[in-house]
Short mmCIF file of C-alpha atoms in Angstrom, two decimals:
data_model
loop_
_atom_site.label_atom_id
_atom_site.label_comp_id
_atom_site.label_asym_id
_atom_site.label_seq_id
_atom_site.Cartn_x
_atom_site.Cartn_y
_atom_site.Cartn_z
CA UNK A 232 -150.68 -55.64 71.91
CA UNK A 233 -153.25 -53.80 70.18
CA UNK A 234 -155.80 -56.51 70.15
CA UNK A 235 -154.77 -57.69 73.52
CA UNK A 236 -156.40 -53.95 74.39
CA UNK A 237 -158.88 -54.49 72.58
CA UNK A 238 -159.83 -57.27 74.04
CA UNK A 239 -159.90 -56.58 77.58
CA UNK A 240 -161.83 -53.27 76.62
CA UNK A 241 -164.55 -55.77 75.39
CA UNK A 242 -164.15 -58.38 78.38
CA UNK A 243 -164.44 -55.70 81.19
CA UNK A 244 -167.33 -53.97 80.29
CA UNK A 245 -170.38 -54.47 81.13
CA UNK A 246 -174.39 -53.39 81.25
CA UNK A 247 -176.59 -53.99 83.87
CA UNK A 248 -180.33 -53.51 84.76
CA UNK A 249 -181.99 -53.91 88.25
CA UNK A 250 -185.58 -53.07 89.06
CA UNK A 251 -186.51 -52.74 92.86
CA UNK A 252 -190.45 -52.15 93.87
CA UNK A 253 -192.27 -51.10 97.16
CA UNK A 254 -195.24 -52.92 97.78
CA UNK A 255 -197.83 -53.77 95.29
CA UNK A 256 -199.42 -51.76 92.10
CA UNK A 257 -202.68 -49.84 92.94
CA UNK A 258 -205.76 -50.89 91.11
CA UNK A 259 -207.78 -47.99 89.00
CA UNK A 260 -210.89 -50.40 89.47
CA UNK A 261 -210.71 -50.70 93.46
CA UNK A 262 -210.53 -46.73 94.14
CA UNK A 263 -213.19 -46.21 91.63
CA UNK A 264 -215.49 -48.12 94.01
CA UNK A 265 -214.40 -45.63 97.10
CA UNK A 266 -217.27 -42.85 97.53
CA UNK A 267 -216.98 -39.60 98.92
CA UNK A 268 -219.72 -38.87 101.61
CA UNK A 269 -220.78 -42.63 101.52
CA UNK A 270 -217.84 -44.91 102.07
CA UNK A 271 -216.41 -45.49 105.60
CA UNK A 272 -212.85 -45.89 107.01
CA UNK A 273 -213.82 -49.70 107.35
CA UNK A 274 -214.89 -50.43 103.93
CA UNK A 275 -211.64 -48.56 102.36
CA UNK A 276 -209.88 -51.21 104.30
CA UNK A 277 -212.16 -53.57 103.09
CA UNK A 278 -211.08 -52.90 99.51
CA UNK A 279 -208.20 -51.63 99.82
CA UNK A 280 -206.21 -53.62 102.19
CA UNK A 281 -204.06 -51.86 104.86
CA UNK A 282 -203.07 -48.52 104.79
CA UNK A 283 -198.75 -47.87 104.82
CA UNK A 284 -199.28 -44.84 106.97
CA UNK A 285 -202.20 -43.34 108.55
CA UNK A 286 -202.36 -39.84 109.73
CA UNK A 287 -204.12 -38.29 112.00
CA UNK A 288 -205.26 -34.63 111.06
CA UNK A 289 -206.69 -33.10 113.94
CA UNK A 290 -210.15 -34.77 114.64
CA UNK A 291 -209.61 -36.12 111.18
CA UNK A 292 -207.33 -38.55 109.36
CA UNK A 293 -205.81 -39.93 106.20
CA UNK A 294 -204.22 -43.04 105.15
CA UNK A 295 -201.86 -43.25 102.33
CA UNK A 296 -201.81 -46.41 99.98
CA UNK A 297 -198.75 -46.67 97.51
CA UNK A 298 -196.37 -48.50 95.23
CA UNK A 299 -192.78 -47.09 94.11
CA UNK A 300 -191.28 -48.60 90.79
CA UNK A 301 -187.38 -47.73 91.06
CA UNK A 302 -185.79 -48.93 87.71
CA UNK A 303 -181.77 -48.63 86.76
CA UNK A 304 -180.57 -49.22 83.65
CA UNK A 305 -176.11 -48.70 82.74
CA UNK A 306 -172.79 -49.69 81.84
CA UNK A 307 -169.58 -49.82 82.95
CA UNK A 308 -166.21 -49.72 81.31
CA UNK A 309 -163.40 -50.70 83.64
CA UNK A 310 -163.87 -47.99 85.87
CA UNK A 311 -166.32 -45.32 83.55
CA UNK A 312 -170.03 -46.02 84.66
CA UNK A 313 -173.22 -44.64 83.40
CA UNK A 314 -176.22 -45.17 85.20
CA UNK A 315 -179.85 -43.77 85.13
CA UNK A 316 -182.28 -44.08 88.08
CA UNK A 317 -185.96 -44.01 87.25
CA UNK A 318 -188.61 -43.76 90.01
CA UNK A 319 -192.60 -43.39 89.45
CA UNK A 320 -195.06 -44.15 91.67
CA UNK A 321 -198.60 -45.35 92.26
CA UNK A 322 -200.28 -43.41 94.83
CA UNK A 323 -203.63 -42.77 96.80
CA UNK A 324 -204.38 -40.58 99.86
CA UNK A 325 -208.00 -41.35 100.90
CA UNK A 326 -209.33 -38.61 103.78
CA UNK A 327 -211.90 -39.02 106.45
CA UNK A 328 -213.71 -37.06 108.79
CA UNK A 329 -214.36 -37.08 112.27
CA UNK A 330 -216.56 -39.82 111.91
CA UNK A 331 -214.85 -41.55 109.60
CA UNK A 332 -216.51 -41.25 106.56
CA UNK A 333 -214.58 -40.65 103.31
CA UNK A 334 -214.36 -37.05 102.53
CA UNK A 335 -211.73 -36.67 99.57
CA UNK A 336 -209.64 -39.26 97.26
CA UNK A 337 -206.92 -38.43 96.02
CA UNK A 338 -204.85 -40.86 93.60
CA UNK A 339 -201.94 -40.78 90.96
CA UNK A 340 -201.02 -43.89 88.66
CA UNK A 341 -197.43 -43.52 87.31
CA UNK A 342 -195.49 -46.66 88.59
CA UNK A 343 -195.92 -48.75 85.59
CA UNK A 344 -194.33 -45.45 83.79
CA UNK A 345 -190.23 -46.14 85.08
CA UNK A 346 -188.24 -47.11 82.22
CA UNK A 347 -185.40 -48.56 81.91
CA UNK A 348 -182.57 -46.07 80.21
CA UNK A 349 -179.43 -44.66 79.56
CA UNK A 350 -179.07 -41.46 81.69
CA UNK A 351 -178.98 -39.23 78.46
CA UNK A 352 -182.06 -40.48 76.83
CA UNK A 353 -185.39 -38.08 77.72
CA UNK A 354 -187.78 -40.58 78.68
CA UNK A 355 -190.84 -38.97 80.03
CA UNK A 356 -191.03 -36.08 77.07
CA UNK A 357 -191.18 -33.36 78.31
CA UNK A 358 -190.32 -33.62 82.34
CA UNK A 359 -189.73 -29.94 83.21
CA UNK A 360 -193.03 -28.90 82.00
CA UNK A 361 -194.79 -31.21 84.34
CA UNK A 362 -198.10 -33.16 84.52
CA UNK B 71 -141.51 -56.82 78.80
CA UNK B 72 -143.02 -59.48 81.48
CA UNK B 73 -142.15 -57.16 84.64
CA UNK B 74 -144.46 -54.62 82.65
CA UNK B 75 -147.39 -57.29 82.19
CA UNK B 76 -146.93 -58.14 86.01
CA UNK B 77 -147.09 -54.13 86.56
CA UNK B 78 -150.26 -53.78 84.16
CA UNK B 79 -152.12 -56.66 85.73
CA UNK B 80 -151.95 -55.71 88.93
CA UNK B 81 -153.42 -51.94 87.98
CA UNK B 82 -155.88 -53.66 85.95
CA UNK B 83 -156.85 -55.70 89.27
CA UNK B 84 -157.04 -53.31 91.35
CA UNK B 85 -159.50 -50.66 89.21
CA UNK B 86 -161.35 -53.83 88.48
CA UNK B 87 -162.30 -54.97 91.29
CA UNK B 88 -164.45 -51.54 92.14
CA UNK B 89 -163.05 -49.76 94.19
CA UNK B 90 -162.50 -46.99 92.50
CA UNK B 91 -165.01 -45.93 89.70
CA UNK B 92 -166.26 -42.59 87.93
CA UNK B 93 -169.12 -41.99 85.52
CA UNK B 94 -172.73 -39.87 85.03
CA UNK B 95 -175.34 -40.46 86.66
CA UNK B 96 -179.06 -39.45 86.42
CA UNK B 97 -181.59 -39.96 89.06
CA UNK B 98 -185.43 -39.37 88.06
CA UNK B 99 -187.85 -39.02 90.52
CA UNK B 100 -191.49 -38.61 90.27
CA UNK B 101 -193.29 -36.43 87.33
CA UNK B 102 -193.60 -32.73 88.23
CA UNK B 103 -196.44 -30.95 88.94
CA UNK B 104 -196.74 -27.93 86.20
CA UNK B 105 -195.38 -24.57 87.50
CA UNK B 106 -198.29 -22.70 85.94
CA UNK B 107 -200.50 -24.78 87.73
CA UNK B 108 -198.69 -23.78 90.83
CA UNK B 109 -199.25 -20.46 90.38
CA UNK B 110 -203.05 -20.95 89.33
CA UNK B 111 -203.86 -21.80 92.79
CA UNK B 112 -205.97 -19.03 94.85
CA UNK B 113 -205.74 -18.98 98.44
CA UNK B 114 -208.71 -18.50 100.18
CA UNK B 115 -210.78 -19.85 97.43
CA UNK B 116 -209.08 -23.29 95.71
CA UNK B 117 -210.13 -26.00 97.53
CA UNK B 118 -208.86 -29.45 98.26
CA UNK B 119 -211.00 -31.19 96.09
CA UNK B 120 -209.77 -29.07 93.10
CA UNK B 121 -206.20 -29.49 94.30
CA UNK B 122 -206.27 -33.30 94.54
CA UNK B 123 -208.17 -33.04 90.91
CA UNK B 124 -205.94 -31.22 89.48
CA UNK B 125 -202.15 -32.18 91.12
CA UNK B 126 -203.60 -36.08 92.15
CA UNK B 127 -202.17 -37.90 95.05
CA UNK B 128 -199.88 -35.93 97.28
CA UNK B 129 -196.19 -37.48 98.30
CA UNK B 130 -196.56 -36.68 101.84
CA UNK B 131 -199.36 -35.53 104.45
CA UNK B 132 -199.25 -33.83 107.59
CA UNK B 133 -201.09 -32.58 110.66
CA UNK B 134 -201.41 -28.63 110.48
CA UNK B 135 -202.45 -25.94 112.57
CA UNK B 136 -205.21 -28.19 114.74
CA UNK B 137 -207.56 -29.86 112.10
CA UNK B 138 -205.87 -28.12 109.07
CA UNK B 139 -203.63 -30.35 106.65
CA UNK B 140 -200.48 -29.62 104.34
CA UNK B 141 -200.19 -31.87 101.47
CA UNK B 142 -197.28 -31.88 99.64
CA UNK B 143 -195.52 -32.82 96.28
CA UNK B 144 -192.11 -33.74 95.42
CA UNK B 145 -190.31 -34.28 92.45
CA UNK B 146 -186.14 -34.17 91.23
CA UNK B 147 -184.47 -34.87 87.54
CA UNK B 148 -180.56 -34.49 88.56
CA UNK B 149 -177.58 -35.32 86.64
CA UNK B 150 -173.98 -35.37 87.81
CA UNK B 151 -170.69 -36.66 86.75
CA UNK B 152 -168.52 -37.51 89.60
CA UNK B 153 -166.04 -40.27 90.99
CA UNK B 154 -166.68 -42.22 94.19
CA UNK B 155 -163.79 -44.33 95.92
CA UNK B 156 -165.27 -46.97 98.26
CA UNK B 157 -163.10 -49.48 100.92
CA UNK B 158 -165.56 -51.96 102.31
CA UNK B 159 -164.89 -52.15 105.99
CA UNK B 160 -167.66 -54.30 107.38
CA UNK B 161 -170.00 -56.84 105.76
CA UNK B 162 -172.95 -55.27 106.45
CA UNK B 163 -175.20 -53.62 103.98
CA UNK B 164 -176.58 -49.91 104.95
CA UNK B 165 -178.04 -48.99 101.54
CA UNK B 166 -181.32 -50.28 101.64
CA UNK B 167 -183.74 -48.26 99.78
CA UNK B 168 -186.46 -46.02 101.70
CA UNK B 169 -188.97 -43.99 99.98
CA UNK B 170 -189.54 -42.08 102.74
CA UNK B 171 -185.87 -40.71 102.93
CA UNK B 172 -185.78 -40.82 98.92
CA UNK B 173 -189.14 -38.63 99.22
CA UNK B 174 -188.14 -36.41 101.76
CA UNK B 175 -185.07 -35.11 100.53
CA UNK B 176 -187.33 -34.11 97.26
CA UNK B 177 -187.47 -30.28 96.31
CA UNK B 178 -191.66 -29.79 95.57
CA UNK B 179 -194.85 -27.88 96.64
CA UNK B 180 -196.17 -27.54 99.67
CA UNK B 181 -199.92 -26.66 100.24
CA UNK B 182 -201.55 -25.52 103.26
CA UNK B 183 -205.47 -26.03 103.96
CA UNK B 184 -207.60 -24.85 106.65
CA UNK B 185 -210.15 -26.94 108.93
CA UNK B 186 -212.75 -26.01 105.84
CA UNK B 187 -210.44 -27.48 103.62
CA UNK B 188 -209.98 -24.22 101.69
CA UNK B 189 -206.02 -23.38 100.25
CA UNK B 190 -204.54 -21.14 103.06
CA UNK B 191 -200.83 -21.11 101.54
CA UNK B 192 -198.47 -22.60 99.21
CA UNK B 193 -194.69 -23.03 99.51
CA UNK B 194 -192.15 -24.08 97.74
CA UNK B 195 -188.33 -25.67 98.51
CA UNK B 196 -187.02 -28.85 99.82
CA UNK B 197 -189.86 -30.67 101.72
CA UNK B 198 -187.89 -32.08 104.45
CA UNK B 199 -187.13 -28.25 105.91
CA UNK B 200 -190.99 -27.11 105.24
CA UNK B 201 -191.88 -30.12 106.93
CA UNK B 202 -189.86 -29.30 109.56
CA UNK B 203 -190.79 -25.89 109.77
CA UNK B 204 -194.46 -26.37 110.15
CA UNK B 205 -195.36 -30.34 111.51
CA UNK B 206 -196.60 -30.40 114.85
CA UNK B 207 -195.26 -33.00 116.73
CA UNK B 208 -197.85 -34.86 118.41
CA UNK B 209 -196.99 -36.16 122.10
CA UNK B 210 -196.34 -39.84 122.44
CA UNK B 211 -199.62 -41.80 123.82
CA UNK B 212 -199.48 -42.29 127.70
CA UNK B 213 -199.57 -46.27 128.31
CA UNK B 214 -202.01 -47.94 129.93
CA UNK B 215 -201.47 -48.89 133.63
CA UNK B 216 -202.33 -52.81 133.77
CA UNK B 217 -205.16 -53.28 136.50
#
């Protein structure tokens, strides 16, 4: 009876990993070629592709350009589950001016940083502190 | 002793097949930005420039005061045992995943610029009330009568 329990301990557990992404990874090389004071709204496009949300900010405006890594990583035991949820993004806000002509970039590249892990495991270091 | 294997498989059935299930869970959203470098910024002098140096690309941007702007940041490391009992009463799946309600729901920063692009105020709390506080909603466009 003992190894019977055993056994289906072992048989109905299980782990499980599932990654889901939003749109694609944003490329250091590409905004590095966007120019504050030079580049225009067209040529962002240009290199960038299309914009997920554009904003308009008065006479002014901003599009947003980004790409969301959510990774899960856990186990179950008959009915005991564990699971961690990591999410890290890619992300660039590019404004313009009336005129449309670049004024500020403004980029952060963290969606290749989601790992996959158990929810008690401290995978970015420090996290409270910050960036 | 084969009534009480009937009895066990059943209960075995029924807490396997999910509907009832318990655990810890740990969602991890986004890096923070640094509290002292929160309360580095000046208003009235830091700029945008500076901030977007400094904090990078905001989560979330928004119309402000005319041509002003508030950027903000969001971030969330929560942990939480708990149980959940679910009874699946339609075949339809309403779980999908939206970063835009994941995001909003984010405590963060909120910063406030001018038309000069000069720091006029920083908040802090969950983004979705601040946004709701201080967005200007913008009236729908007026269609086009077809000649």
């Amino acid at each position: 009876m003992r190894h019977l329990a055993v056994l289906l301990l072992l048989a109905l557990s299980s782990c499980f990993m599932s990654r889901s992404v939003t749109n694609v990874p944003l490329q250091r090389a590409k905004l590095e070629q966007l120019h504050p004071g030079t580049t225009t709204a067209k040529e962002v496009v240009e290199i960038l592709g299309a914009p997920t949300e554009v904003i308009q900010l008065g006479s002014r405006s901003a599009y947003r350009y980004d790409f969301t890594n959510l990774k899960r990583e856990g186990f179950t035991v008959i009915v005991f589950s564990c699971l961690n949820e990591d999410t890290r993004a890619d992300r660039a806000w590019v404004f313009f001016d009336s005129k449309d002509v670049l004024t500020h970039v403004g980029s952060t590249l963290e969606g290749n940083d989601a790992r996959y892990a158990m929810p008690w495991t401290d995978i970015h270091g420090k996290q409270a502190e910050g960036k | 002793m084969a009534r009480r294997l009937v009895t066990l498989a059943s209960l075995l059935v029924l807490l396997c097949s999910g509907c009832i299930t318990g655990g810890y869970y740990r969602q991890q959203v986004f890096t923070p930005i640094a509290p002292v470098k929160i309360a580095a910024l000046e208003p009235g002098k830091t700029t945008l420039a500076e901030v977007l140096a400094a904090f990078g690309a905001p989560i979330f941007v928004w119309e402000w005061k005319g041509d002003g702007a508030a950027l903000a940041w969001g971030w969330s490391d929560n942990d939480r045992w708990g149980f959940a009992i679910s009874v699946p009463i339609a075949n339809r799946n309403a779980t999908a995943y939206s970063f835009d309600k994941l995001a909003s729901d984010l405590p963060g920063a909120v910063l406030f610029f001018g038309p000069d692009d000069v720091l006029i105020e920083a908040r802090q709390g969950r983004l979705s009330e601040i946004r709701a506080e201080t967005a200007q909603p913008r009236p729908a466009a007026v269609p086009e009568e077809v000649p």
